[in-house]
Amino acid sequence: MADFLAARERMVERQIAARGISGGRILDAFRAVPREQFVPEHVQEFAYEDSPLPIEADQTISQPYIVALMLEAAELEGSDKVLEVGAGSGYAAAILSQIVDEVIAIERQPELAQLAGNRMASLGYENVSIYEGDGSRGFPEKGPFEAIIVSASGSHVPEILLQQLTVGGRLLMPVGEPHEVQKLLKVVRTGDDEYEQEELGAVRFVPLIGAHAWNEQGRPSDPCPLPDLIRDAAEPLPDFDDPAFGALFDRFADARVVLLGEASHGTSEFYRARAAISKRLIEEHGFNIVAVEADWPDAASIDRYVRGRQGREGEEAPFQRFPTWMWRNTDVDAFVRWMKRHNDACGQEEMAGFYGLDLYNLGGSIRAVIDYLDDVDPEAASVARERYGCLQPYAKNPQGYGRMAMTRGFAQCEQPVVQMLRELLQKRYEYVGEDGDEYLDAAANARLVKNAEAYYRVMYHGAAESWNLRDTHMFETLCQLLEAKGPESKAIVWAHNSHIGNAAATEMGQIRDELNIGQLCKDRFKHEARLIGFGTHTGTVAAATDWDDPMEVKKVRPSLAGSYERMSHDSGVERFLLDLREGQNEQLSQALLEPRLERFIGVIYRPMTERWSHYAQAVLPQQFDAWVWFDETKAVTPLPGPQLPGEDETYPFGL
Ligand code: SAM
């Protein structure tokens, strides 16, 4: 200990005072701060050498004389607030803490920021705060500062730093190529827009790496980094219940179809945002179809409820199959109840219906067709029983049908289900007179059975073929709905980003030959289809680890460096809408064209293998017309299991 004290005194006299630094407060500060405590143990014996020293994370603690030179040039006053960029070990910040009132120091390396923060606490330097982050942007929230000391060498003096100086404020900063001799610059802000600059000599610092400095490859960073462009174009989102939330989406209301995505099947904010947007489009812009990535027969019972149509006798409670939380959750329940209230207050023609686009509930669809025919055409019902009887053994395990068809080499049930649909369509005019909605429902179910038969068969031929068949089915169901509801009809689709973001702009289309509803809608409706994607950085999500496993609330890992999500996170705006339509935010759209990773969480989430299980390359502005961002999100709250059929007092979800 005594050795360190003596060595410190020698350092002050020989390395600092002898070189002409005369400010008493600066010399006293160097006498007070134990440099040996700012370096790793194995270099402590060299703590008072006249040189920089290696510290953790491959960085350096600066040479004491250079720190003293910068602080003297900064003309510090006791009442100053000072920003240090590049806190490293925290040594220079600790010296500053002895001279001025308040020190804010920012360090890019998380490990160093943590260590420096701990040192300040253990040495009792209470007027220093250490933050992790990119200090090349400064710290506008904490500014302005009487002095800014940059302890790493930049490519230039960033304008954004100068703007954080008070008038009269001083910035000290080395500028020059990494690993070369650099110039130490002093810039004084002499007026609102006036600065004076002088050169103080040659120095050597490690590079300042950040948005307004060098990039990791040692080249100057883009002068307009993506997170800044996002921040400038981002339109902050109000609360979901504020009418201003929905109003932000009025710009998409002249479309025939607005497709609303989600980056997971278990995130509350995505459901609530889609509900707020849908309410607005229904109430103010005449949208009358809500078509969701759910099974047709299940959604049909919700539709009966919201449009005050009679339930089918013996009908099962909807959404009982895995993944139940995807629709059976408090956010969907609240939206469905809103639809009911809205519809109750308007005439039949203005009501909005709720429909399912998906084809997984084969058994439910078979039952629905037979029930319908029992009512309108009992003879046809017995033919249907016989034809669908072929699939009946597989209703609960349709994959089994696909396996059987592949093993035996022929599609035993194809003919009967195709025939069934054909006859139902042929008798359209006969049946439709009874009840148009019921006919639409039966025809959709018969189409679903036909497509599901094919879907389970091709599942064994390859993922792309079955995916394409499913998305084509969803698209055709949407088109049938629009047609059935007439030329004035307008639809809102709720489906995962992977279904609604144009597949041609992602790995799906480019590598795997997969298409999706978003792409098919763009092809058919052009600008009359608007695709809106959603994203998040971190939080929790309701998901399972494997198919048919129980739902868990899982932590969503912070998004990967370089991904679209990380760029959105780095913008610093917590909830926003980005308008990516042609002619809007052109500079941003251009910058976003570089393909990046995008995260896709479905009903399964596997954080341990996240990069491979959940990220794919995409080109965001080609995928979507808009991007909706919630930096931190929460899992949906599932509803308890269904009550017994017939308990329709608490319809539709048995709550
Ligand atoms: N003043 C420090 C001390 O007393 O230990 C020495 C600083 S060291 C020479 C430079 C530091 O700047 C490194 O720790 C490096 O990680 C950090 N750095 C580089 N780019 C940065 C950035 N954009 N923002 C914050 N810190 C950065």
XYZ file of C-alpha atoms and ligand atoms in Angstrom:
682
model
C 0.000 0.000 0.000
C 2.828 2.394 1.042
C 4.600 1.587 -2.246
C 1.533 2.574 -4.229
C 1.197 5.864 -2.330
C 4.799 6.801 -2.979
C 4.598 5.702 -6.588
C 1.481 7.807 -7.059
C 3.202 10.897 -5.642
C 6.197 10.285 -7.927
C 3.835 9.925 -10.893
C 2.185 13.284 -10.135
C 5.485 15.093 -9.788
C 7.516 13.528 -12.591
C 4.959 12.581 -15.226
C 2.404 15.362 -14.807
C 3.648 18.458 -12.963
C 7.121 18.285 -14.525
C 5.503 18.333 -17.975
C 3.834 21.652 -17.216
C 0.444 20.743 -15.800
C 0.092 23.245 -12.992
C -3.586 23.237 -12.019
C -3.637 22.439 -8.309
C -7.033 20.721 -8.411
C -5.922 18.445 -11.225
C -2.729 17.423 -9.434
C -4.657 16.827 -6.184
C -7.137 14.653 -8.038
C -4.322 12.425 -9.359
C -2.954 12.222 -5.817
C -6.351 11.091 -4.506
C -7.356 8.367 -6.965
C -5.676 4.946 -6.576
C -4.855 3.992 -10.186
C -3.875 0.469 -9.095
C -7.532 -0.245 -8.359
C -8.524 0.476 -11.961
C -6.373 -2.176 -13.605
C -6.508 -5.991 -13.521
C -4.566 -7.550 -10.671
C -1.726 -8.838 -12.842
C -0.787 -5.317 -14.028
C -1.176 -3.564 -10.680
C 2.582 -3.459 -10.148
C 2.826 -1.238 -13.274
C -0.039 1.045 -12.227
C 2.154 4.152 -11.962
C 4.191 3.627 -15.131
C 4.220 6.499 -17.615
C 2.102 4.627 -20.181
C -1.302 3.247 -21.046
C -1.937 -0.267 -19.654
C -4.058 -3.179 -20.834
C -7.419 -3.656 -19.118
C -10.320 -6.094 -19.605
C -12.118 -6.502 -22.968
C -8.865 -5.821 -24.861
C -8.985 -2.119 -24.052
C -6.558 0.254 -22.330
C -6.440 2.655 -19.421
C -4.977 5.925 -20.752
C -1.529 7.279 -19.865
C -1.974 9.542 -16.781
C -0.257 12.520 -18.426
C -2.632 12.425 -21.442
C -5.646 12.389 -19.105
C -4.170 15.367 -17.232
C -3.453 17.211 -20.483
C -7.048 16.783 -21.672
C -8.505 17.831 -18.332
C -6.333 20.927 -18.146
C -7.291 21.891 -21.693
C -10.945 21.420 -20.717
C -10.661 24.409 -18.305
C -12.885 22.732 -15.739
C -14.839 24.601 -13.050
C -16.026 23.015 -9.806
C -19.685 23.445 -10.770
C -19.326 21.759 -14.195
C -21.236 18.743 -15.445
C -18.906 16.674 -17.614
C -19.519 13.816 -20.048
C -16.744 11.302 -20.613
C -17.094 9.085 -23.695
C -15.117 5.854 -23.357
C -15.141 5.287 -19.601
C -12.940 2.172 -19.921
C -11.690 1.355 -16.431
C -13.374 4.456 -14.981
C -10.044 6.024 -13.994
C -10.414 9.320 -15.875
C -14.016 9.594 -14.664
C -12.811 9.084 -11.100
C -10.201 11.847 -11.535
C -12.926 14.109 -12.943
C -15.140 13.336 -9.958
C -12.550 15.025 -7.719
C -12.640 18.199 -9.800
C -16.246 18.830 -10.908
C -19.770 18.476 -9.510
C -21.144 15.776 -11.733
C -19.629 13.214 -14.117
C -21.556 11.105 -16.606
C -19.399 8.463 -18.282
C -20.438 6.121 -21.062
C -18.721 2.915 -22.141
C -19.471 0.685 -25.094
C -18.208 -2.589 -23.596
C -20.762 -3.977 -21.111
C -18.068 -5.740 -19.075
C -16.060 -2.547 -18.625
C -19.117 -0.451 -17.816
C -20.048 -2.965 -15.126
C -16.539 -3.046 -13.609
C -16.196 0.747 -13.684
C -19.593 1.155 -12.008
C -18.563 -1.273 -9.250
C -15.315 0.632 -8.673
C -17.131 3.951 -8.279
C -19.422 2.344 -5.707
C -16.649 0.688 -3.733
C -14.466 3.835 -3.715
C -17.461 5.993 -2.763
C -17.336 8.360 -5.782
C -20.983 9.289 -5.613
C -21.002 12.051 -8.227
C -20.088 9.676 -11.097
C -22.628 7.665 -13.098
C -21.427 5.039 -15.549
C -23.667 3.941 -18.435
C -23.282 1.283 -21.081
C -23.930 2.512 -24.618
C -22.672 4.184 -27.756
C -21.105 7.406 -26.550
C -20.476 8.663 -30.090
C -24.106 9.820 -29.876
C -23.346 11.575 -26.584
C -26.079 11.488 -23.951
C -28.662 14.122 -24.967
C -31.044 13.215 -22.127
C -28.380 14.182 -19.545
C -26.902 17.204 -21.351
C -25.976 19.917 -21.972
C -22.451 19.595 -20.589
C -19.834 22.208 -19.758
C -17.208 19.767 -21.014
C -17.097 16.558 -23.032
C -13.959 14.419 -22.864
C -13.755 11.720 -25.540
C -11.237 9.062 -24.539
C -11.133 7.171 -27.845
C -10.244 8.346 -31.301
C -13.057 9.181 -33.728
C -13.232 9.534 -37.503
C -14.397 13.142 -37.075
C -15.925 15.385 -34.404
C -19.607 14.365 -34.404
C -22.051 17.250 -34.758
C -24.355 15.451 -32.333
C -21.694 15.792 -29.585
C -21.092 19.477 -30.254
C -24.800 20.135 -29.893
C -24.657 18.748 -26.366
C -22.175 21.407 -25.194
C -23.369 24.494 -23.358
C -22.421 27.764 -25.055
C -18.896 28.218 -23.733
C -18.562 24.428 -23.368
C -15.361 22.590 -24.358
C -14.905 19.280 -26.163
C -11.590 17.392 -26.100
C -11.279 14.572 -28.581
C -8.631 12.646 -30.510
C -9.419 12.293 -34.216
C -7.656 10.035 -36.685
C -7.289 6.547 -38.133
C -7.313 3.613 -35.715
C -3.796 2.384 -34.850
C -2.149 5.514 -36.352
C -0.969 8.727 -34.747
C -3.996 10.971 -34.173
C -4.586 14.678 -33.485
C -5.938 15.816 -30.157
C -8.560 18.491 -30.887
C -10.162 21.059 -28.635
C -13.452 22.571 -29.801
C -15.135 25.423 -27.903
C -18.766 26.284 -28.518
C -18.721 30.054 -28.777
C -22.332 30.598 -29.859
C -25.481 28.712 -30.823
C -23.931 27.709 -34.119
C -20.363 28.844 -33.673
C -17.332 26.809 -32.726
C -13.594 27.373 -32.472
C -11.206 24.495 -32.969
C -7.510 24.057 -32.122
C -5.026 21.191 -32.380
C -3.196 20.199 -29.210
C -0.690 17.718 -30.635
C -0.218 14.080 -31.489
C -1.735 11.242 -29.456
C -2.580 7.539 -29.822
C -5.933 6.200 -28.631
C -7.977 3.072 -29.278
C -10.770 3.695 -31.801
C -14.153 5.154 -30.948
C -16.573 2.617 -32.427
C -20.124 3.763 -32.935
C -22.816 5.286 -35.076
C -20.938 8.611 -35.338
C -17.411 7.244 -35.400
C -15.668 4.161 -36.833
C -17.494 0.929 -37.601
C -16.207 -2.459 -36.449
C -14.263 -2.818 -39.703
C -12.338 0.405 -39.093
C -14.218 2.435 -41.718
C -16.196 5.581 -40.935
C -19.736 4.630 -39.910
C -22.603 5.538 -42.151
C -23.345 9.227 -41.546
C -27.052 8.347 -41.310
C -27.125 5.123 -39.314
C -30.248 2.992 -39.629
C -31.448 3.367 -36.025
C -31.326 7.157 -36.463
C -33.302 6.964 -39.706
C -35.848 4.745 -37.965
C -36.059 7.145 -35.040
C -36.670 10.076 -37.384
C -39.400 8.280 -39.353
C -41.032 6.539 -36.361
C -44.518 7.756 -35.466
C -44.931 7.041 -31.752
C -47.988 4.953 -30.877
C -50.421 6.185 -28.230
C -52.247 3.873 -25.776
C -54.361 1.166 -27.359
C -57.527 2.715 -25.919
C -56.743 6.173 -27.252
C -58.715 6.781 -30.499
C -55.517 8.353 -31.870
C -54.014 4.840 -32.031
C -56.475 3.572 -34.642
C -56.478 6.943 -36.417
C -52.777 6.531 -37.267
C -53.835 3.676 -39.551
C -56.464 5.659 -41.478
C -53.920 5.999 -44.274
C -54.429 2.295 -45.110
C -58.218 2.471 -45.105
C -58.641 2.917 -48.854
C -57.362 -0.631 -49.378
C -59.704 -3.536 -50.038
C -57.697 -5.790 -47.746
C -55.554 -4.784 -44.750
C -53.424 -7.644 -43.474
C -52.199 -7.344 -39.895
C -49.324 -9.575 -38.863
C -47.695 -10.641 -35.613
C -44.186 -11.771 -34.770
C -45.435 -14.516 -32.421
C -48.703 -16.290 -31.711
C -48.598 -15.405 -28.033
C -47.897 -11.675 -27.583
C -50.598 -9.504 -26.052
C -49.504 -6.204 -27.658
C -49.896 -7.642 -31.172
C -53.491 -8.695 -30.454
C -54.366 -5.423 -28.771
C -52.879 -3.366 -31.576
C -54.733 -5.400 -34.199
C -57.964 -4.998 -32.236
C -57.511 -1.205 -32.017
C -56.738 -0.940 -35.748
C -59.617 -3.258 -36.701
C -62.137 -1.317 -34.586
C -61.161 1.858 -36.378
C -61.341 0.267 -39.846
C -64.749 -1.265 -39.058
C -66.278 1.790 -37.388
C -64.922 4.538 -39.612
C -64.106 2.898 -42.919
C -66.709 0.221 -43.585
C -64.546 -2.898 -43.243
C -66.943 -5.802 -42.713
C -64.811 -8.953 -42.733
C -62.343 -9.979 -40.032
C -60.609 -13.087 -41.365
C -58.138 -14.733 -39.025
C -55.546 -17.496 -39.076
C -57.952 -19.831 -37.280
C -60.012 -22.826 -38.303
C -63.186 -22.026 -40.185
C -65.659 -24.000 -38.031
C -64.273 -22.562 -34.783
C -64.344 -19.002 -36.081
C -67.863 -19.680 -37.384
C -69.169 -20.068 -33.826
C -67.630 -16.716 -32.946
C -69.249 -15.259 -36.043
C -72.633 -16.594 -34.948
C -72.157 -14.858 -31.630
C -70.963 -11.509 -32.970
C -73.632 -11.309 -35.658
C -76.436 -12.592 -33.418
C -76.980 -15.721 -35.533
C -78.262 -18.859 -33.931
C -75.678 -21.359 -32.726
C -75.699 -24.871 -34.259
C -77.294 -27.520 -32.129
C -74.739 -29.574 -30.213
C -71.951 -27.283 -31.419
C -68.663 -27.698 -29.579
C -66.992 -24.775 -27.824
C -64.506 -23.241 -30.288
C -60.718 -23.484 -30.208
C -60.209 -26.585 -28.143
C -57.266 -27.901 -30.134
C -53.618 -27.015 -29.572
C -52.639 -24.131 -29.501
C -55.732 -22.996 -27.604
C -54.188 -19.756 -26.260
C -53.799 -18.412 -29.775
C -57.505 -17.524 -29.893
C -58.766 -18.448 -26.454
C -57.154 -15.482 -24.677
C -58.358 -12.336 -22.912
C -57.384 -9.999 -25.779
C -59.361 -11.925 -28.406
C -62.271 -12.251 -25.967
C -62.359 -8.466 -25.464
C -62.290 -7.861 -29.227
C -65.015 -10.410 -29.922
C -67.222 -8.789 -27.289
C -66.574 -5.398 -28.875
C -67.628 -6.809 -32.274
C -70.840 -8.081 -30.704
C -71.632 -4.663 -29.202
C -70.788 -2.927 -32.462
C -72.948 -5.281 -34.518
C -75.854 -5.097 -32.051
C -76.001 -1.382 -32.718
C -76.120 -1.598 -36.520
C -78.252 -3.105 -39.252
C -77.566 -6.562 -40.756
C -75.851 -4.987 -43.770
C -73.284 -3.014 -41.770
C -72.338 -5.840 -39.422
C -68.785 -7.135 -39.446
C -68.287 -10.900 -39.489
C -65.535 -13.041 -37.982
C -64.119 -15.836 -40.166
C -61.383 -18.458 -40.053
C -59.023 -18.986 -42.980
C -57.234 -22.102 -41.789
C -57.869 -25.744 -42.560
C -56.850 -27.790 -39.542
C -60.237 -28.651 -38.024
C -61.149 -31.345 -40.529
C -63.539 -33.136 -38.157
C -65.358 -29.895 -37.319
C -65.819 -29.058 -40.997
C -67.150 -32.522 -41.883
C -69.678 -32.263 -39.062
C -70.726 -28.778 -40.137
C -71.421 -29.844 -43.759
C -73.476 -32.849 -42.636
C -75.432 -30.787 -40.081
C -76.205 -28.207 -42.745
C -77.405 -30.778 -45.243
C -79.475 -32.492 -42.537
C -81.430 -29.232 -42.340
C -81.730 -28.300 -46.007
C -81.413 -31.572 -47.946
C -81.515 -34.761 -45.846
C -80.926 -36.983 -48.886
C -77.719 -35.135 -49.723
C -76.778 -35.419 -46.038
C -76.754 -39.212 -46.197
C -74.598 -39.087 -49.342
C -72.258 -36.733 -47.487
C -72.094 -39.126 -44.536
C -71.032 -41.894 -46.833
C -68.485 -39.854 -48.753
C -66.939 -38.241 -45.689
C -67.013 -41.637 -43.989
C -63.825 -42.314 -45.930
C -62.022 -39.629 -43.909
C -63.910 -40.140 -40.657
C -61.427 -42.643 -39.154
C -58.751 -39.968 -39.514
C -60.741 -36.963 -38.270
C -58.772 -36.835 -35.012
C -55.490 -37.823 -36.631
C -55.504 -36.527 -40.200
C -51.752 -37.055 -40.560
C -52.617 -40.753 -40.406
C -54.609 -40.323 -43.623
C -51.625 -38.722 -45.331
C -49.390 -41.590 -44.212
C -51.876 -44.170 -45.424
C -52.282 -42.432 -48.808
C -48.542 -42.343 -49.262
C -48.009 -45.966 -48.251
C -50.774 -47.263 -50.482
C -49.855 -44.916 -53.291
C -53.318 -43.515 -53.968
C -55.669 -40.895 -52.571
C -58.617 -42.974 -51.484
C -60.744 -40.050 -50.270
C -59.888 -37.459 -52.900
C -62.713 -38.254 -55.300
C -65.522 -38.285 -52.725
C -64.539 -34.970 -51.105
C -64.103 -33.231 -54.459
C -67.489 -34.573 -55.571
C -69.107 -33.379 -52.362
C -67.881 -29.818 -52.873
C -68.856 -29.852 -56.534
C -72.438 -30.845 -55.721
C -72.750 -28.295 -52.972
C -71.612 -25.568 -55.374
C -73.937 -26.827 -58.100
C -76.901 -26.606 -55.774
C -75.975 -23.113 -54.710
C -79.096 -21.418 -56.029
C -81.319 -24.088 -54.541
C -79.726 -23.853 -51.100
C -78.839 -20.209 -50.853
C -82.510 -19.208 -50.723
C -82.794 -20.890 -47.309
C -80.090 -18.811 -45.620
C -77.151 -17.250 -47.450
C -74.871 -17.218 -44.398
C -75.508 -20.874 -43.624
C -74.831 -21.797 -47.248
C -71.584 -19.801 -47.271
C -70.563 -21.613 -44.112
C -71.324 -25.068 -45.521
C -69.583 -24.362 -48.833
C -66.505 -23.057 -46.999
C -66.437 -26.195 -44.869
C -66.771 -28.449 -47.926
C -63.909 -26.561 -49.610
C -61.900 -26.910 -46.450
C -62.440 -30.687 -46.339
C -61.331 -30.956 -49.967
C -58.200 -28.865 -49.384
C -57.415 -30.511 -46.044
C -57.577 -33.939 -47.710
C -54.956 -32.736 -50.199
C -52.986 -30.911 -47.485
C -52.495 -34.002 -45.329
C -51.535 -36.019 -48.387
C -48.905 -33.592 -49.665
C -47.488 -33.099 -46.184
C -45.441 -36.190 -46.935
C -44.107 -34.755 -50.188
C -42.409 -31.716 -48.691
C -42.893 -28.731 -46.454
C -43.141 -26.174 -49.285
C -45.932 -28.006 -51.074
C -48.149 -28.291 -48.007
C -47.350 -24.711 -46.876
C -48.324 -23.421 -50.328
C -51.506 -25.449 -50.369
C -52.472 -24.096 -46.945
C -51.743 -20.449 -47.800
C -53.484 -20.775 -51.155
C -56.485 -22.200 -49.316
C -56.430 -19.246 -46.910
C -56.183 -16.786 -49.807
C -59.015 -18.447 -51.719
C -61.202 -18.469 -48.616
C -60.548 -14.736 -48.235
C -61.470 -14.122 -51.885
C -64.651 -16.199 -51.539
C -65.623 -14.093 -48.533
C -65.032 -10.832 -50.390
C -67.042 -12.118 -53.309
C -69.887 -13.391 -51.152
C -70.122 -10.050 -49.317
C -70.240 -8.032 -52.532
C -68.098 -5.426 -54.325
C -68.190 -2.958 -51.424
C -66.840 -5.484 -48.937
C -63.476 -4.859 -47.266
C -61.445 -7.320 -45.230
C -59.002 -7.231 -42.339
C -56.768 -10.289 -41.982
C -55.062 -11.314 -38.740
C -52.262 -13.778 -39.377
C -48.626 -14.338 -38.531
C -45.979 -12.176 -40.240
C -44.851 -15.325 -42.067
C -48.259 -15.507 -43.779
C -48.823 -11.847 -44.457
C -45.344 -10.402 -45.163
C -44.754 -10.839 -48.905
C -42.930 -14.197 -49.107
C -41.118 -13.099 -52.272
C -39.078 -10.720 -50.078
C -37.872 -13.378 -47.635
C -36.002 -16.670 -47.530
C -39.408 -18.337 -47.756
C -39.911 -17.345 -51.371
C -36.297 -16.874 -52.403
C -34.896 -20.157 -51.116
C -37.782 -22.430 -50.163
C -40.249 -21.679 -52.983
C -42.955 -20.853 -50.505
C -45.680 -18.313 -51.177
C -48.155 -16.803 -48.739
C -51.406 -14.867 -48.367
C -49.583 -11.526 -48.341
C -47.896 -12.265 -51.657
C -51.082 -13.589 -53.260
C -53.004 -10.525 -52.044
C -50.364 -8.160 -53.484
C -50.501 -10.018 -56.808
C -54.285 -9.829 -56.931
C -55.065 -6.471 -55.286
C -51.809 -4.489 -55.823
C -51.938 -1.269 -53.717
C -55.415 -2.256 -52.620
C -53.716 -4.743 -50.306
C -51.744 -3.332 -47.378
C -49.407 -5.606 -45.445
C -48.516 -4.511 -41.921
C -45.822 -6.371 -39.988
C -45.217 -6.337 -36.236
C -42.049 -6.782 -34.186
C -40.587 -6.766 -30.690
C -37.172 -6.736 -29.031
C -37.753 -8.628 -25.791
C -40.296 -9.482 -23.084
C -42.397 -12.597 -22.578
C -44.415 -14.793 -24.930
C -46.969 -17.588 -24.529
C -45.602 -20.578 -26.434
C -44.865 -24.283 -26.175
C -41.561 -26.098 -26.559
C -42.994 -28.765 -28.844
C -46.238 -29.356 -30.679
C -48.980 -30.444 -28.236
C -46.811 -29.547 -25.216
C -48.384 -27.311 -22.567
C -48.249 -23.560 -22.985
C -45.549 -21.761 -20.990
C -44.801 -18.091 -20.492
C -41.291 -17.846 -21.893
C -38.777 -15.010 -21.859
C -38.096 -13.580 -25.315
C -34.349 -13.126 -25.759
C -33.185 -9.633 -26.733
C -33.029 -9.423 -30.522
C -29.861 -10.410 -32.363
C -27.260 -7.807 -33.354
C -27.780 -6.664 -36.925
C -31.406 -7.851 -37.145
C -34.283 -5.559 -38.137
C -35.463 -5.935 -34.566
C -32.146 -4.728 -33.142
C -32.161 -1.729 -35.502
C -35.677 -0.895 -34.302
C -34.612 -1.307 -30.681
C -31.552 0.915 -31.193
C -33.804 3.709 -32.460
C -34.695 4.256 -28.810
C -38.419 4.713 -29.604
C -40.495 2.264 -27.576
C -43.668 1.893 -29.669
C -43.986 3.157 -33.190
C -45.436 2.896 -36.673
C -43.087 3.078 -39.673
C -44.770 3.922 -42.945
C -42.909 2.027 -45.675
C -45.274 2.692 -48.573
C -43.766 3.955 -51.797
C -43.136 7.677 -51.625
C -42.956 7.709 -47.814
C -39.677 7.790 -45.875
C -37.690 7.044 -49.031
C -34.251 7.370 -47.428
C -35.213 4.938 -44.696
C -36.785 2.455 -47.117
C -33.592 2.529 -49.195
C -31.462 1.891 -46.119
C -33.740 -0.959 -45.036
C -33.329 -2.705 -48.400
C -30.158 -4.454 -47.251
C -31.327 -7.982 -46.313
C -31.235 -8.608 -42.571
C -32.344 -11.199 -40.089
C -35.936 -11.024 -38.854
C -37.404 -13.024 -35.968
C -40.380 -15.363 -36.388
C -41.846 -16.974 -33.244
C -44.878 -19.197 -33.827
C -46.698 -21.341 -31.277
C -43.359 -23.015 -30.545
C -40.482 -20.992 -29.087
C -37.023 -22.461 -28.545
C -34.786 -19.736 -27.117
C -31.792 -22.064 -26.879
C -31.588 -22.479 -30.654
C -33.105 -19.119 -31.422
C -30.877 -18.090 -34.335
C -31.606 -21.292 -36.268
C -35.161 -21.922 -35.128
C -36.560 -18.405 -35.331
C -34.567 -16.063 -37.575
C -34.649 -15.803 -41.355
C -33.332 -13.306 -43.904
C -35.839 -10.758 -45.143
C -36.073 -7.392 -46.885
C -38.442 -5.467 -44.666
C -39.677 -2.674 -47.003
C -40.471 -5.237 -49.719
C -42.184 -7.494 -47.244
C -44.454 -4.919 -45.597
C -46.143 -1.572 -46.274
C -45.701 -0.678 -42.610
C -43.861 -1.939 -39.525
C -45.384 -1.697 -36.056
C -42.952 -1.874 -33.149
C -43.299 -2.642 -29.449
C -39.877 -2.744 -27.835
C -40.954 -4.794 -24.836
C -43.986 -7.078 -24.916
C -45.954 -9.430 -22.656
C -47.422 -12.897 -23.113
C -51.161 -13.209 -23.775
C -53.340 -14.340 -20.869
C -55.063 -17.600 -21.800
C -58.693 -18.187 -20.864
C -59.634 -21.212 -18.799
C -60.911 -24.315 -20.655
C -64.357 -24.387 -22.234
C -67.539 -25.159 -20.311
C -69.875 -27.862 -21.446
C -71.586 -27.447 -24.808
C -74.942 -25.771 -24.462
C -73.894 -23.370 -21.713
C -74.356 -20.463 -23.997
C -75.010 -17.857 -21.325
C -71.281 -17.255 -21.217
C -70.753 -17.693 -24.965
C -68.424 -17.557 -26.825
C -65.498 -18.501 -24.605
C -67.276 -19.972 -21.614
C -66.174 -17.241 -19.231
N -10.762 6.760 -19.979
C -10.520 5.376 -19.873
C -9.852 5.019 -18.576
O -9.536 5.895 -17.812
O -9.676 3.818 -18.365
C -9.728 4.817 -21.007
C -10.525 4.713 -22.210
S -9.959 3.625 -23.426
C -8.563 4.431 -24.018
C -11.198 3.883 -24.614
C -12.512 3.277 -24.264
O -13.474 3.749 -25.172
C -12.530 1.769 -24.389
O -12.901 1.212 -23.170
C -13.578 1.496 -25.455
O -14.324 0.334 -25.214
C -14.410 2.733 -25.338
N -15.208 3.063 -26.529
C -14.927 2.902 -27.838
N -15.949 3.336 -28.585
C -16.903 3.771 -27.727
C -18.201 4.334 -27.893
N -18.745 4.542 -29.092
N -18.913 4.657 -26.790
C -18.413 4.440 -25.550
N -17.189 3.907 -25.339
C -16.446 3.590 -26.409
